[in-house]
């Protein structure tokens, strides 16, 4: 599917940018501070990659900006986008008031109908409705900005949010894997080789991890490059290096 | 009279969006990992909503765990030149 992979690329670009901004502001961070910075930049990047077209992405930024120390980071990462978001958030608050009044009208009509025909069937369905209502409330707490949405929008936003979360998890796992490899000094070895042999070009291709669907994409090579494949023994992972 | 009119309008509006809501619920149902393996003809909205909430919570937890793992792996959030090269290749 092209749409998820485009989103993943956008997310990765913005996340790397965010990480570099976080890194430049505080050089020596504690473990927990670094974790918070990584998570925050990942969430901001996820929302940014959506171009703030969805309600949850805007709400995510709004929630992140509530704390002062996060607000500075968010502003730095987003730049001018931050100001544009602030202005558009005023408009969305007006929509929420309209939604709430519609819900109240619907609820009062439902109560009138149930009281007039209190058969067992209606009671059973009302119990089912109550369950759905309760779980909808829980879902509203989980999806950013869900509190002020009607049921239909909430379901649409949830679908989109789950897709984005899955993409975020996928990209983070790939980066973790790549960092693991780099920490195993493999990259340093090849970097040394690169220094020794001046005419070589190194291109690293997409990493493959055991539990993910196998997908290897090779970058287009020009005629003068040769390639060799090395299979590493790290739980069936493959790293292809072209020189 | 106005209440009757508004009630009939309400039922008219809700019958249209009911189908759309069911469509969305079935789409969510497709996304969820557990229900996908079993027979998927019975779609109970309450069950789908519950599984959705659990799934979102598990995804949040996974992001959190990955952040912890990454903060162990990355000595600084400033990405070095080598790591940037790897990441650029991941963009393919």
Coordinates of C-alpha atoms in Angstrom, one line a residue:
Chain A
X1 CA 0.0 0.0 0.0
X2 CA 1.5 3.3 -1.0
X3 CA -0.4 5.5 1.5
X4 CA 1.1 3.9 4.7
X5 CA 4.6 3.9 3.3
X6 CA 4.4 7.6 2.4
X7 CA 3.2 8.3 5.8
X8 CA 6.1 6.2 7.3
X9 CA 8.6 8.2 5.3
X10 CA 7.1 11.5 6.3
X11 CA 7.0 10.4 9.9
X12 CA 10.6 9.2 9.8
X13 CA 11.9 12.4 8.3
X14 CA 10.1 14.6 10.8
X15 CA 11.1 12.4 13.7
X16 CA 14.8 12.5 12.8
X17 CA 14.5 16.3 12.5
X18 CA 12.8 16.4 15.9
X19 CA 15.4 14.2 17.5
X20 CA 18.2 16.3 16.2
X21 CA 16.5 19.5 17.6
X22 CA 16.0 17.8 21.0
X23 CA 19.6 16.7 20.9
X24 CA 21.0 20.1 20.2
X25 CA 19.1 21.8 23.1
X26 CA 20.3 19.4 25.8
X27 CA 23.5 17.6 25.3
X28 CA 23.7 15.5 28.5
X29 CA 20.3 14.1 29.3
X30 CA 19.4 11.6 31.9
X31 CA 17.9 8.3 30.6
X32 CA 14.3 9.2 31.4
X33 CA 14.7 12.7 29.9
X34 CA 16.0 11.1 26.7
X35 CA 13.1 8.6 26.7
X36 CA 10.6 11.4 27.1
X37 CA 12.2 13.4 24.3
X38 CA 12.2 10.4 22.0
X39 CA 8.5 9.7 22.7
X40 CA 7.5 13.4 22.4
X41 CA 9.3 13.9 19.1
X42 CA 7.8 10.6 17.8
X43 CA 4.2 11.8 18.7
X44 CA 4.8 15.2 17.3
X45 CA 6.2 13.8 14.1
X46 CA 3.3 11.4 13.8
X47 CA 0.8 14.3 14.0
X48 CA 3.0 16.5 11.7
X49 CA 3.1 13.7 9.1
X50 CA -0.6 13.9 8.9
X51 CA -0.3 17.6 8.1
X52 CA -2.7 18.2 11.0
X53 CA -5.6 17.3 8.7
X54 CA -7.2 15.0 11.3
X55 CA -8.7 16.1 14.6
X56 CA -6.5 13.7 16.7
X57 CA -3.3 15.1 15.2
X58 CA -4.3 18.7 16.2
X59 CA -5.4 17.5 19.7
X60 CA -2.2 15.6 20.2
X61 CA -0.1 18.8 19.6
X62 CA -2.5 20.8 21.8
X63 CA -2.1 18.2 24.6
X64 CA 1.7 18.1 24.2
X65 CA 1.9 21.9 24.4
X66 CA 0.1 22.1 27.7
X67 CA 3.3 21.4 29.7
X68 CA 5.7 24.3 29.5
X69 CA 8.9 22.3 29.0
X70 CA 7.3 20.3 26.2
X71 CA 5.9 23.4 24.6
X72 CA 9.3 24.8 23.8
X73 CA 10.4 21.6 22.1
X74 CA 7.1 21.3 20.2
X75 CA 7.4 24.9 19.0
X76 CA 11.0 24.3 17.9
X77 CA 10.1 21.2 16.0
X78 CA 7.1 22.6 14.3
X79 CA 8.4 26.1 13.6
X80 CA 5.9 28.2 11.8
X81 CA 3.3 25.4 11.7
X82 CA 2.8 25.9 15.5
X83 CA 1.4 29.4 15.0
X84 CA -0.9 28.2 12.2
X85 CA -2.2 25.5 14.4
X86 CA -2.9 27.9 17.3
X87 CA -5.0 30.0 15.0
X88 CA -7.0 27.1 13.5
X89 CA -7.7 25.6 17.0
X90 CA -10.0 28.5 17.7
X91 CA -12.3 27.5 14.8
X92 CA -12.6 23.8 16.0
X93 CA -13.9 24.8 19.4
X94 CA -16.9 26.4 17.7
X95 CA -17.8 23.1 16.0
X96 CA -17.7 21.2 19.3
X97 CA -20.5 23.4 20.7
X98 CA -22.8 22.5 17.8
X99 CA -22.0 18.8 18.2
X100 CA -22.9 18.8 21.9
X101 CA -26.3 20.4 21.5
X102 CA -27.2 17.8 18.8
X103 CA -26.3 15.0 21.2
X104 CA -28.5 16.4 24.0
X105 CA -31.5 16.5 21.6
X106 CA -30.9 12.9 20.5
X107 CA -30.6 11.7 24.1
X108 CA -33.9 13.3 25.2
X109 CA -35.8 11.8 22.2
X110 CA -34.4 8.3 23.0
X111 CA -35.5 8.5 26.7
X112 CA -39.0 9.5 25.6
X113 CA -39.2 6.5 23.3
X114 CA -38.0 3.9 25.9
X115 CA -40.3 5.0 28.6
X116 CA -43.4 4.7 26.4
X117 CA -42.7 1.1 25.1
X118 CA -40.8 -0.7 27.9
X119 CA -40.9 -4.3 26.5
X120 CA -38.1 -6.8 27.2
X121 CA -36.7 -6.5 23.7
X122 CA -36.3 -2.7 24.1
X123 CA -34.7 -3.1 27.5
X124 CA -32.2 -5.6 26.1
X125 CA -31.3 -3.3 23.3
X126 CA -31.0 -0.4 25.8
X127 CA -28.5 -2.5 27.8
X128 CA -26.5 -3.1 24.6
X129 CA -26.7 0.6 23.9
X130 CA -25.5 1.4 27.4
X131 CA -22.5 -0.9 26.9
X132 CA -21.7 0.8 23.6
X133 CA -22.0 4.2 25.3
X134 CA -19.7 3.2 28.1
X135 CA -17.1 1.8 25.8
X136 CA -17.4 4.8 23.5
X137 CA -16.6 6.9 26.5
X138 CA -13.4 4.9 27.2
X139 CA -12.4 5.2 23.6
X140 CA -12.9 8.9 23.8
X141 CA -10.4 9.0 26.6
X142 CA -7.8 7.1 24.5
X143 CA -8.0 8.9 21.2
X144 CA -6.5 12.5 21.5
X145 CA -9.3 15.0 21.2
X146 CA -12.0 12.4 21.4
X147 CA -13.9 14.0 24.2
X148 CA -15.6 16.6 21.9
X149 CA -16.5 14.3 19.0
X150 CA -19.7 12.7 18.0
X151 CA -19.8 8.9 17.5
X152 CA -19.3 8.9 13.8
X153 CA -16.3 11.2 13.8
X154 CA -14.9 9.3 16.7
X155 CA -14.9 6.1 14.8
X156 CA -13.4 7.7 11.7
X157 CA -10.7 9.3 13.8
X158 CA -10.0 6.0 15.7
X159 CA -9.5 4.2 12.4
X160 CA -7.0 6.8 11.2
X161 CA -5.3 6.9 14.6
X162 CA -4.8 3.2 14.8
X163 CA -3.3 3.1 11.3
X164 CA -0.9 5.9 12.3
X165 CA 0.0 4.3 15.5
X166 CA 0.9 1.0 13.8
X167 CA 3.1 2.9 11.3
X168 CA 4.8 4.7 14.2
X169 CA 5.5 1.5 16.0
X170 CA 6.8 -0.1 12.8
X171 CA 9.2 2.8 12.1
X172 CA 10.4 2.9 15.7
X173 CA 11.1 -0.8 15.6
X174 CA 13.2 -0.4 12.5
X175 CA 15.2 2.4 13.9
X176 CA 15.8 0.4 17.1
X177 CA 17.0 -2.5 15.0
X178 CA 19.3 -0.2 12.9
X179 CA 20.7 1.3 16.1
X180 CA 21.4 -2.1 17.5
X181 CA 23.3 -3.0 14.4
X182 CA 25.2 0.2 14.5
X183 CA 26.1 -0.4 18.2
X184 CA 27.5 -3.8 17.1
X185 CA 30.2 -1.9 15.4
X186 CA 29.2 -3.2 12.0
X187 CA 28.8 0.2 10.6
X188 CA 32.2 1.3 11.9
X189 CA 33.8 -1.6 10.2
X190 CA 32.2 -0.7 6.9
X191 CA 32.9 2.9 7.4
X192 CA 36.6 2.0 7.7
X193 CA 36.4 0.0 4.6
X194 CA 34.9 3.0 2.9
X195 CA 37.8 5.2 3.9
X196 CA 40.3 2.6 2.6
X197 CA 38.8 2.1 -0.8
X198 CA 38.1 5.5 -2.3
X199 CA 36.2 4.3 -5.4
X200 CA 33.5 2.5 -3.5
X201 CA 30.0 3.6 -2.8
X202 CA 28.1 2.1 0.1
X203 CA 24.4 1.9 0.1
X204 CA 22.6 0.2 3.0
X205 CA 19.2 -1.2 2.1
X206 CA 16.1 -1.7 4.2
X207 CA 16.6 -4.0 7.1
X208 CA 14.5 -7.1 7.5
X209 CA 13.4 -8.3 10.9
X210 CA 12.2 -11.8 11.6
X211 CA 8.6 -11.1 12.6
X212 CA 7.9 -8.5 9.9
X213 CA 6.9 -9.3 6.4
X214 CA 10.0 -9.7 4.3
X215 CA 10.6 -6.9 1.9
X216 CA 13.9 -6.1 0.4
X217 CA 14.2 -3.1 -1.9
X218 CA 17.4 -2.6 -3.7
X219 CA 18.5 0.9 -4.7
X220 CA 19.1 1.3 -8.4
X221 CA 22.8 0.8 -9.0
X222 CA 24.8 2.2 -11.8
X223 CA 26.7 -0.2 -14.1
X224 CA 30.0 0.3 -12.4
X225 CA 29.1 -1.0 -9.0
X226 CA 29.5 -4.5 -7.8
X227 CA 27.6 -6.1 -5.0
X228 CA 28.1 -8.7 -2.4
X229 CA 25.6 -10.1 0.0
X230 CA 26.4 -10.9 3.6
X231 CA 24.0 -12.9 5.7
X232 CA 24.3 -12.2 9.4
X233 CA 23.3 -14.7 12.0
X234 CA 21.2 -12.3 14.0
X235 CA 18.0 -14.3 14.2
X236 CA 17.6 -14.7 10.5
X237 CA 18.1 -11.0 9.6
X238 CA 19.6 -10.0 6.3
X239 CA 21.8 -7.0 5.7
X240 CA 22.6 -6.3 2.1
X241 CA 25.5 -4.1 1.3
X242 CA 26.3 -2.9 -2.2
X243 CA 29.7 -1.6 -2.9
Chain B
X1 CA -46.0 19.2 16.7
X2 CA -42.5 20.6 16.5
X3 CA -41.2 17.7 18.7
X4 CA -42.9 15.1 16.3
X5 CA -41.3 16.8 13.3
X6 CA -37.9 16.9 15.0
X7 CA -38.3 13.2 16.1
X8 CA -39.1 12.0 12.5
X9 CA -36.2 14.1 11.2
X10 CA -34.0 12.5 13.9
X11 CA -35.0 9.0 12.9
X12 CA -34.5 9.9 9.2
X13 CA -31.0 11.2 9.8
X14 CA -30.0 8.3 12.1
X15 CA -31.1 5.6 9.6
X16 CA -28.6 7.1 7.1
X17 CA -25.7 7.3 9.6
X18 CA -26.5 3.9 11.2
X19 CA -25.3 2.2 8.0
X20 CA -22.2 4.4 7.9
X21 CA -21.6 3.6 11.6
X22 CA -21.9 -0.1 11.0
X23 CA -19.5 0.2 8.0
X24 CA -16.9 2.0 10.2
X25 CA -17.4 -0.6 13.0
X26 CA -16.7 -3.4 10.5
X27 CA -13.6 -1.6 9.2
X28 CA -12.4 -1.3 12.8
X29 CA -13.2 -5.0 13.2
X30 CA -10.8 -5.8 10.3
X31 CA -8.0 -3.9 11.9
X32 CA -8.1 -5.7 15.3
X33 CA -5.6 -8.6 15.6
X34 CA -7.5 -11.1 17.8
X35 CA -10.9 -11.0 16.0
X36 CA -9.3 -11.3 12.6
X37 CA -8.3 -14.9 13.2
X38 CA -11.8 -16.1 14.2
X39 CA -15.0 -16.0 12.1
X40 CA -15.7 -12.4 11.3
X41 CA -19.4 -12.5 10.4
X42 CA -20.7 -11.6 13.9
X43 CA -19.8 -8.0 14.6
X44 CA -20.9 -6.8 18.0
X45 CA -20.3 -3.1 18.4
X46 CA -19.7 -3.3 22.1
X47 CA -17.1 -6.1 21.6
X48 CA -15.4 -4.2 18.7
X49 CA -15.2 -1.0 20.8
X50 CA -13.7 -3.0 23.8
X51 CA -11.1 -4.7 21.6
X52 CA -10.3 -1.3 20.0
X53 CA -9.6 0.3 23.3
X54 CA -7.4 -2.7 24.3
X55 CA -5.5 -2.5 21.0
X56 CA -4.9 1.3 21.3
X57 CA -3.6 0.8 24.9
X58 CA -1.3 -2.0 23.7
X59 CA 0.0 0.2 20.9
X60 CA 0.7 3.0 23.4
X61 CA 2.6 0.6 25.6
X62 CA 4.6 -0.6 22.7
X63 CA 5.6 3.0 21.7
X64 CA 6.6 3.6 25.3
X65 CA 8.7 0.4 25.4
X66 CA 10.3 1.3 22.1
X67 CA 11.1 4.8 23.5
X68 CA 12.9 3.2 26.4
X69 CA 14.8 0.8 24.2
X70 CA 15.8 3.6 21.8
X71 CA 17.0 5.8 24.7
X72 CA 19.3 3.0 25.7
X73 CA 20.6 2.5 22.2
X74 CA 21.0 6.1 21.2
X75 CA 23.6 7.7 23.4
X76 CA 22.4 11.1 22.4
X77 CA 19.3 12.0 20.5
X78 CA 21.6 13.9 18.1
X79 CA 21.9 11.4 15.2
X80 CA 25.4 10.8 14.0
X81 CA 26.5 10.7 10.3
X82 CA 26.5 6.9 10.1
X83 CA 23.1 6.6 11.7
X84 CA 21.7 9.3 9.4
X85 CA 22.9 7.2 6.4
X86 CA 21.1 4.1 7.8
X87 CA 18.0 6.1 8.4
X88 CA 18.1 7.6 4.9
X89 CA 18.2 4.1 3.5
X90 CA 15.3 3.1 5.7
X91 CA 13.4 5.9 3.9
X92 CA 13.4 3.7 0.8

